mmCIF file of C-alpha atoms and ligand atoms in Angstrom:
data_model
loop_
_atom_site.group_PDB
_atom_site.id
_atom_site.type_symbol
_atom_site.label_atom_id
_atom_site.label_comp_id
_atom_site.label_asym_id
_atom_site.label_seq_id
_atom_site.Cartn_x
_atom_site.Cartn_y
_atom_site.Cartn_z
ATOM 1 C CA MET A 1119 -10.132 -31.274 -2.722
ATOM 2 C CA ILE A 1120 -9.400 -31.898 0.951
ATOM 3 C CA ARG A 1121 -5.749 -32.838 1.436
ATOM 4 C CA ILE A 1122 -5.402 -35.411 4.211
ATOM 5 C CA LYS A 1123 -2.098 -35.385 6.134
ATOM 6 C CA THR A 1124 -0.218 -38.292 7.674
ATOM 7 C CA TYR A 1125 0.760 -38.097 11.349
ATOM 8 C CA GLU A 1126 4.308 -37.448 10.183
ATOM 9 C CA GLU A 1127 3.110 -34.480 8.118
ATOM 10 C CA ILE A 1128 1.065 -33.151 11.032
ATOM 11 C CA GLU A 1129 4.245 -33.216 13.147
ATOM 12 C CA GLN A 1130 6.043 -31.346 10.366
ATOM 13 C CA MET A 1131 3.366 -28.634 10.401
ATOM 14 C CA LYS A 1132 3.822 -27.826 14.096
ATOM 15 C CA PRO A 1133 6.964 -25.634 13.869
ATOM 16 C CA ALA A 1134 5.299 -23.245 11.393
ATOM 17 C CA ALA A 1135 2.156 -22.993 13.534
ATOM 18 C CA LEU A 1136 4.184 -22.471 16.715
ATOM 19 C CA LEU A 1137 6.357 -19.823 15.068
ATOM 20 C CA VAL A 1138 3.229 -17.747 14.450
ATOM 21 C CA GLY A 1139 2.516 -17.752 18.203
ATOM 22 C CA LYS A 1140 6.115 -16.829 18.989
ATOM 23 C CA THR A 1141 5.920 -13.986 16.455
ATOM 24 C CA LEU A 1142 2.669 -12.666 17.931
ATOM 25 C CA ALA A 1143 4.242 -12.909 21.410
ATOM 26 C CA GLU A 1144 7.215 -10.854 20.220
ATOM 27 C CA VAL A 1145 4.884 -8.293 18.627
ATOM 28 C CA SER A 1146 2.746 -8.065 21.752
ATOM 29 C CA LYS A 1147 5.752 -6.982 23.835
ATOM 30 C CA HIS A 1148 5.759 -3.822 21.715
ATOM 31 C CA ILE A 1149 2.056 -2.932 21.796
ATOM 32 C CA GLU A 1150 1.697 0.382 23.625
ATOM 33 C CA PRO A 1151 -0.069 3.677 23.027
ATOM 34 C CA GLY A 1152 1.806 5.635 20.359
ATOM 35 C CA VAL A 1153 3.376 2.716 18.494
ATOM 36 C CA SER A 1154 2.484 2.563 14.800
ATOM 37 C CA THR A 1155 1.082 -0.544 13.200
ATOM 38 C CA GLU A 1156 3.885 -0.476 10.594
ATOM 39 C CA THR A 1157 6.426 -0.683 13.435
ATOM 40 C CA LEU A 1158 4.678 -3.798 14.745
ATOM 41 C CA ASP A 1159 4.692 -5.232 11.230
ATOM 42 C CA SER A 1160 8.458 -4.667 10.864
ATOM 43 C CA ILE A 1161 9.075 -6.406 14.197
ATOM 44 C CA ALA A 1162 7.102 -9.411 12.971
ATOM 45 C CA GLU A 1163 8.804 -9.611 9.595
ATOM 46 C CA GLU A 1164 12.278 -9.392 11.120
ATOM 47 C CA PHE A 1165 11.404 -12.033 13.731
ATOM 48 C CA ILE A 1166 9.963 -14.448 11.159
ATOM 49 C CA ARG A 1167 12.951 -14.110 8.810
ATOM 50 C CA ALA A 1168 15.381 -14.503 11.749
ATOM 51 C CA HIS A 1169 13.767 -17.910 12.296
ATOM 52 C CA ASP A 1170 14.448 -19.012 8.714
ATOM 53 C CA ALA A 1171 10.800 -18.633 7.775
ATOM 54 C CA GLU A 1172 8.864 -16.466 5.348
ATOM 55 C CA PRO A 1173 5.992 -14.125 6.236
ATOM 56 C CA THR A 1174 3.224 -15.924 4.326
ATOM 57 C CA PHE A 1175 0.991 -12.870 4.026
ATOM 58 C CA LYS A 1176 3.598 -10.621 2.389
ATOM 59 C CA GLY A 1177 2.773 -10.581 -1.304
ATOM 60 C CA TYR A 1178 -0.177 -12.985 -0.876
ATOM 61 C CA GLU A 1179 -2.599 -11.830 -3.577
ATOM 62 C CA GLY A 1180 -0.711 -8.534 -3.380
ATOM 63 C CA PHE A 1181 -1.049 -7.976 0.388
ATOM 64 C CA PRO A 1182 1.748 -5.539 1.273
ATOM 65 C CA ALA A 1183 2.683 -6.609 4.819
ATOM 66 C CA SER A 1184 3.550 -9.514 7.123
ATOM 67 C CA LEU A 1185 0.675 -8.933 9.540
ATOM 68 C CA CYS A 1186 -2.966 -8.001 9.206
ATOM 69 C CA ILE A 1187 -3.609 -5.472 11.981
ATOM 70 C CA SER A 1188 -7.262 -4.578 12.429
ATOM 71 C CA ILE A 1189 -8.284 -2.002 15.035
ATOM 72 C CA ASN A 1190 -11.657 -1.633 16.772
ATOM 73 C CA GLU A 1191 -14.375 -1.713 14.058
ATOM 74 C CA GLN A 1192 -11.929 -3.255 11.575
ATOM 75 C CA VAL A 1193 -12.706 -6.981 11.490
ATOM 76 C CA VAL A 1194 -9.776 -8.406 9.521
ATOM 77 C CA HIS A 1195 -7.207 -7.651 6.790
ATOM 78 C CA GLY A 1196 -6.186 -4.214 8.126
ATOM 79 C CA ILE A 1197 -3.019 -3.013 6.406
ATOM 80 C CA PRO A 1198 -0.248 -1.833 8.756
ATOM 81 C CA GLY A 1199 0.707 1.829 8.303
ATOM 82 C CA LYS A 1200 1.193 5.122 10.134
ATOM 83 C CA ARG A 1201 -1.840 4.682 12.390
ATOM 84 C CA THR A 1202 -0.831 4.495 16.047
ATOM 85 C CA ILE A 1203 -2.261 2.429 18.869
ATOM 86 C CA LYS A 1204 -4.388 4.311 21.413
ATOM 87 C CA GLU A 1205 -5.549 3.551 24.946
ATOM 88 C CA GLY A 1206 -8.639 1.372 24.927
ATOM 89 C CA ASP A 1207 -8.040 0.018 21.415
ATOM 90 C CA VAL A 1208 -8.956 -3.509 20.366
ATOM 91 C CA ILE A 1209 -6.142 -4.832 18.144
ATOM 92 C CA SER A 1210 -6.672 -7.999 16.085
ATOM 93 C CA ILE A 1211 -3.409 -9.321 14.690
ATOM 94 C CA ASP A 1212 -3.347 -12.143 12.164
ATOM 95 C CA CYS A 1213 -0.039 -13.695 11.123
ATOM 96 C CA GLY A 1214 1.169 -16.413 8.763
ATOM 97 C CA CYS A 1215 4.561 -18.139 8.645
ATOM 98 C CA THR A 1216 5.887 -20.501 6.010
ATOM 99 C CA LEU A 1217 8.558 -22.779 7.480
ATOM 100 C CA ASN A 1218 10.001 -25.892 5.828
ATOM 101 C CA ASP A 1219 7.302 -25.575 3.170
ATOM 102 C CA TRP A 1220 4.421 -25.717 5.682
ATOM 103 C CA VAL A 1221 2.136 -22.823 6.569
ATOM 104 C CA GLY A 1222 1.038 -21.741 10.047
ATOM 105 C CA ASP A 1223 -1.791 -19.194 10.363
ATOM 106 C CA SER A 1224 -3.037 -17.840 13.674
ATOM 107 C CA ALA A 1225 -4.651 -14.701 15.070
ATOM 108 C CA TYR A 1226 -5.172 -13.092 18.466
ATOM 109 C CA THR A 1227 -7.053 -9.983 19.541
ATOM 110 C CA PHE A 1228 -5.306 -7.753 22.068
ATOM 111 C CA ALA A 1229 -6.976 -5.448 24.586
ATOM 112 C CA VAL A 1230 -5.117 -2.193 25.202
ATOM 113 C CA LYS A 1231 -5.480 -0.815 28.751
ATOM 114 C CA GLY A 1232 -8.506 1.404 29.038
ATOM 115 C CA ILE A 1233 -10.601 -0.994 26.934
ATOM 116 C CA LYS A 1234 -14.355 -0.776 27.499
ATOM 117 C CA GLU A 1235 -15.792 -3.600 29.585
ATOM 118 C CA GLU A 1236 -18.190 -4.579 26.772
ATOM 119 C CA ASP A 1237 -15.288 -4.893 24.324
ATOM 120 C CA LEU A 1238 -13.277 -7.023 26.730
ATOM 121 C CA LYS A 1239 -16.245 -9.356 27.104
ATOM 122 C CA LEU A 1240 -16.533 -9.652 23.311
ATOM 123 C CA LEU A 1241 -12.870 -10.717 23.162
ATOM 124 C CA ARG A 1242 -13.350 -13.307 25.906
ATOM 125 C CA VAL A 1243 -16.440 -14.801 24.316
ATOM 126 C CA THR A 1244 -14.865 -14.885 20.837
ATOM 127 C CA LYS A 1245 -11.826 -16.717 22.192
ATOM 128 C CA GLU A 1246 -14.064 -19.141 24.081
ATOM 129 C CA SER A 1247 -16.083 -19.753 20.912
ATOM 130 C CA LEU A 1248 -12.907 -20.804 19.104
ATOM 131 C CA TYR A 1249 -12.417 -23.564 21.689
ATOM 132 C CA LYS A 1250 -16.097 -24.540 21.451
ATOM 133 C CA GLY A 1251 -15.502 -25.040 17.732
ATOM 134 C CA ILE A 1252 -12.297 -26.991 18.313
ATOM 135 C CA GLU A 1253 -14.043 -29.340 20.785
ATOM 136 C CA THR A 1254 -16.263 -30.570 17.959
ATOM 137 C CA CYS A 1255 -13.290 -31.560 15.765
ATOM 138 C CA LEU A 1256 -13.742 -35.291 16.165
ATOM 139 C CA ILE A 1257 -13.567 -37.943 13.455
ATOM 140 C CA GLY A 1258 -17.055 -38.515 12.046
ATOM 141 C CA ARG A 1259 -18.529 -35.184 13.143
ATOM 142 C CA ARG A 1260 -19.351 -32.705 10.378
ATOM 143 C CA LEU A 1261 -18.189 -29.263 9.298
ATOM 144 C CA GLY A 1262 -21.577 -27.796 10.235
ATOM 145 C CA ASP A 1263 -20.980 -28.887 13.848
ATOM 146 C CA ILE A 1264 -17.979 -26.537 14.092
ATOM 147 C CA GLY A 1265 -19.960 -23.590 12.750
ATOM 148 C CA PHE A 1266 -22.951 -24.396 14.909
ATOM 149 C CA ALA A 1267 -20.830 -24.521 18.072
ATOM 150 C CA ILE A 1268 -19.254 -21.124 17.357
ATOM 151 C CA GLN A 1269 -22.439 -19.439 16.184
ATOM 152 C CA SER A 1270 -24.748 -20.660 18.930
ATOM 153 C CA TYR A 1271 -22.283 -19.673 21.652
ATOM 154 C CA CYS A 1272 -21.615 -16.167 20.295
ATOM 155 C CA GLU A 1273 -25.241 -15.454 19.440
ATOM 156 C CA SER A 1274 -26.283 -16.398 22.976
ATOM 157 C CA PHE A 1275 -24.473 -13.186 23.989
ATOM 158 C CA GLY A 1276 -26.213 -11.200 21.233
ATOM 159 C CA TYR A 1277 -23.064 -10.927 19.103
ATOM 160 C CA GLY A 1278 -22.880 -11.057 15.303
ATOM 161 C CA ILE A 1279 -21.079 -13.752 13.306
ATOM 162 C CA VAL A 1280 -19.470 -12.385 10.162
ATOM 163 C CA ARG A 1281 -20.611 -14.470 7.176
ATOM 164 C CA GLU A 1282 -18.381 -13.147 4.401
ATOM 165 C CA LEU A 1283 -15.142 -14.617 5.744
ATOM 166 C CA CYS A 1284 -14.278 -18.004 7.157
ATOM 167 C CA GLY A 1285 -11.600 -20.479 8.201
ATOM 168 C CA HIS A 1286 -10.014 -22.991 5.839
ATOM 169 C CA GLY A 1287 -7.921 -26.077 5.390
ATOM 170 C CA LEU A 1288 -4.188 -25.454 5.502
ATOM 171 C CA GLY A 1289 -0.974 -27.265 4.693
ATOM 172 C CA HIS A 1290 1.673 -26.467 2.103
ATOM 173 C CA VAL A 1291 -0.471 -23.464 1.173
ATOM 174 C CA MET A 1292 -2.479 -21.140 3.412
ATOM 175 C CA HIS A 1293 -5.885 -21.759 1.927
ATOM 176 C CA GLU A 1294 -6.882 -25.344 1.164
ATOM 177 C CA ASP A 1295 -10.299 -26.946 1.091
ATOM 178 C CA PRO A 1296 -12.596 -27.059 2.934
ATOM 179 C CA SER A 1297 -13.991 -23.692 4.033
ATOM 180 C CA ILE A 1298 -14.630 -23.652 7.775
ATOM 181 C CA LEU A 1299 -17.691 -21.488 8.318
ATOM 182 C CA ASN A 1300 -18.325 -19.853 11.689
ATOM 183 C CA TYR A 1301 -22.040 -20.568 11.411
ATOM 184 C CA GLY A 1302 -23.964 -23.650 10.436
ATOM 185 C CA ARG A 1303 -26.323 -26.455 11.265
ATOM 186 C CA LYS A 1304 -25.434 -29.520 13.310
ATOM 187 C CA GLY A 1305 -24.952 -32.721 11.331
ATOM 188 C CA THR A 1306 -24.521 -30.988 7.958
ATOM 189 C CA GLY A 1307 -21.547 -30.594 5.648
ATOM 190 C CA ALA A 1308 -18.567 -32.838 4.937
ATOM 191 C CA LYS A 1309 -17.502 -35.411 7.523
ATOM 192 C CA LEU A 1310 -14.406 -34.632 9.563
ATOM 193 C CA ARG A 1311 -11.724 -37.165 8.727
ATOM 194 C CA GLU A 1312 -8.534 -38.285 10.415
ATOM 195 C CA GLY A 1313 -5.642 -36.209 9.077
ATOM 196 C CA MET A 1314 -7.597 -33.085 8.138
ATOM 197 C CA THR A 1315 -5.742 -29.897 9.107
ATOM 198 C CA ILE A 1316 -7.825 -26.755 9.384
ATOM 199 C CA ALA A 1317 -7.642 -23.160 10.555
ATOM 200 C CA ILE A 1318 -10.657 -22.195 12.664
ATOM 201 C CA GLU A 1319 -11.135 -18.449 13.015
ATOM 202 C CA PRO A 1320 -14.308 -16.905 14.415
ATOM 203 C CA MET A 1321 -14.794 -13.244 13.450
ATOM 204 C CA VAL A 1322 -17.364 -11.807 15.815
ATOM 205 C CA THR A 1323 -18.981 -8.383 16.192
ATOM 206 C CA LEU A 1324 -20.428 -6.561 19.170
ATOM 207 C CA GLY A 1325 -23.272 -5.281 17.008
ATOM 208 C CA ASN A 1326 -24.715 -6.223 13.642
ATOM 209 C CA LYS A 1327 -23.013 -8.976 11.622
ATOM 210 C CA GLU A 1328 -22.887 -6.978 8.371
ATOM 211 C CA VAL A 1329 -19.474 -5.873 7.122
ATOM 212 C CA VAL A 1330 -18.042 -3.531 4.509
ATOM 213 C CA PHE A 1331 -14.937 -4.075 2.342
ATOM 214 C CA HIS A 1332 -12.930 -0.937 1.748
ATOM 215 C CA ASN A 1333 -11.453 0.350 -1.467
ATOM 216 C CA ASP A 1334 -7.872 -0.375 -0.351
ATOM 217 C CA GLY A 1335 -8.838 -3.860 -1.533
ATOM 218 C CA TRP A 1336 -8.397 -5.415 1.907
ATOM 219 C CA THR A 1337 -9.751 -3.772 5.051
ATOM 220 C CA CYS A 1338 -13.027 -5.217 6.286
ATOM 221 C CA THR A 1339 -14.985 -3.260 8.905
ATOM 222 C CA THR A 1340 -18.326 -3.658 10.616
ATOM 223 C CA MET A 1341 -21.089 -1.759 8.834
ATOM 224 C CA ASP A 1342 -22.365 -0.292 12.109
ATOM 225 C CA ASN A 1343 -18.832 0.529 13.330
ATOM 226 C CA SER A 1344 -19.213 -1.795 16.309
ATOM 227 C CA THR A 1345 -16.100 -3.499 17.690
ATOM 228 C CA ALA A 1346 -14.968 -6.822 16.204
ATOM 229 C CA ALA A 1347 -12.764 -9.664 17.458
ATOM 230 C CA HIS A 1348 -10.849 -12.462 15.726
ATOM 231 C CA PHE A 1349 -9.029 -15.496 17.146
ATOM 232 C CA GLU A 1350 -7.535 -18.302 15.058
ATOM 233 C CA HIS A 1351 -5.926 -21.674 15.750
ATOM 234 C CA ASP A 1352 -4.605 -24.400 13.445
ATOM 235 C CA VAL A 1353 -6.088 -27.775 14.329
ATOM 236 C CA ALA A 1354 -5.436 -31.349 13.192
ATOM 237 C CA ILE A 1355 -8.161 -33.992 13.434
ATOM 238 C CA THR A 1356 -6.582 -37.102 14.930
ATOM 239 C CA LYS A 1357 -7.636 -40.419 16.388
ATOM 240 C CA ASN A 1358 -6.917 -38.898 19.817
ATOM 241 C CA GLY A 1359 -9.210 -35.925 19.175
ATOM 242 C CA PRO A 1360 -8.450 -32.377 18.083
ATOM 243 C CA LEU A 1361 -4.769 -31.457 18.182
ATOM 244 C CA ILE A 1362 -4.105 -27.706 18.324
ATOM 245 C CA LEU A 1363 -0.934 -27.055 16.330
ATOM 246 C CA SER A 1364 -0.659 -23.334 17.097
ATOM 247 C CA SER A 1365 -0.347 -21.902 20.608
ATOM 248 C CA PHE A 1366 -1.446 -18.812 22.525
ATOM 249 C CA GLU A 1367 0.753 -19.676 25.525
ATOM 250 C CA GLU A 1368 3.690 -17.427 24.707
ATOM 251 C CA ILE A 1369 1.354 -14.641 23.591
ATOM 252 C CA GLU A 1370 -0.474 -14.751 26.902
ATOM 253 C CA ASN A 1371 2.784 -14.826 28.891
ATOM 254 C CA ALA A 1372 3.875 -11.716 26.996
ATOM 255 C CA ILE A 1373 0.520 -10.016 27.642
ATOM 256 C CA ALA A 1374 0.832 -10.747 31.374
ATOM 257 C CA SER A 1375 4.131 -8.878 31.495
ATOM 258 C CA ASN A 1376 3.026 -5.906 29.348
ATOM 259 C CA ASN A 1377 1.375 -3.265 31.547
ATOM 260 C CA ASN A 1378 -0.225 -1.697 28.480
ATOM 261 C CA LEU A 1379 -2.355 -4.775 27.809
ATOM 262 C CA GLU A 1380 -5.313 -6.295 29.582
ATOM 263 C CA ILE A 1381 -5.475 -10.079 30.037
ATOM 264 C CA ILE A 1382 -8.320 -11.530 27.974
HETATM 265 MG MG1 MG M 2754 -5.064 -15.949 9.802
HETATM 266 MG MG1 MG M 2755 -6.717 -18.178 8.333
#
């Protein structure tokens, strides 16, 4: 069942969505070669709790951490641990915050200095595809239009669209109906309605689209070990068009002042 929100509820969702961006900005100040992913996770958890919020991911279906940190060929759901960041790494970080009983869920992929040019381009195109998807979020359009916009843009660069994972509705819980696929056909699927709130999150690969799920129960990697990227925004469908509830602004300000990171 798709849970429609009032404009008042959409306003209430903003602080949770914005806190995710602030958390990712805080984390990105600490991304440098040698730092462990569990250190980044601790920084996020402390920051979220200091803002009177809960890390939504921690304990979600048994997930052990506050962030999903997925490096290079890892697509999503990487578990933070002892692994350290290296020059040239591609670091996808997904974060969820529950604040005042609303959930925010957003992801950004970071480029560590020394990144290969082809990987940097993948990140740029994946981020652009997210906005192509968002542009279609107009009352009366259909779910398939979002997927089509993302898929056709990414495939025009020869990239793969992961099929096994997708975006979702969100609200009081992280995963509501409907599923927001990153592929699809124009004019198909449920109609977009005023008051729908959804997380759009293209997961895109430099090579083949096939993925593998690992026996830690979480980590998803590309089957051909090619690099993957993941960007996610929370979006409300309103009479004035798509309203992006999350924000990359503070993340990108933090990236600009971190010499270890490349601007996407
Ligand atoms: Mg997410
Ligand atoms: Mg999500």
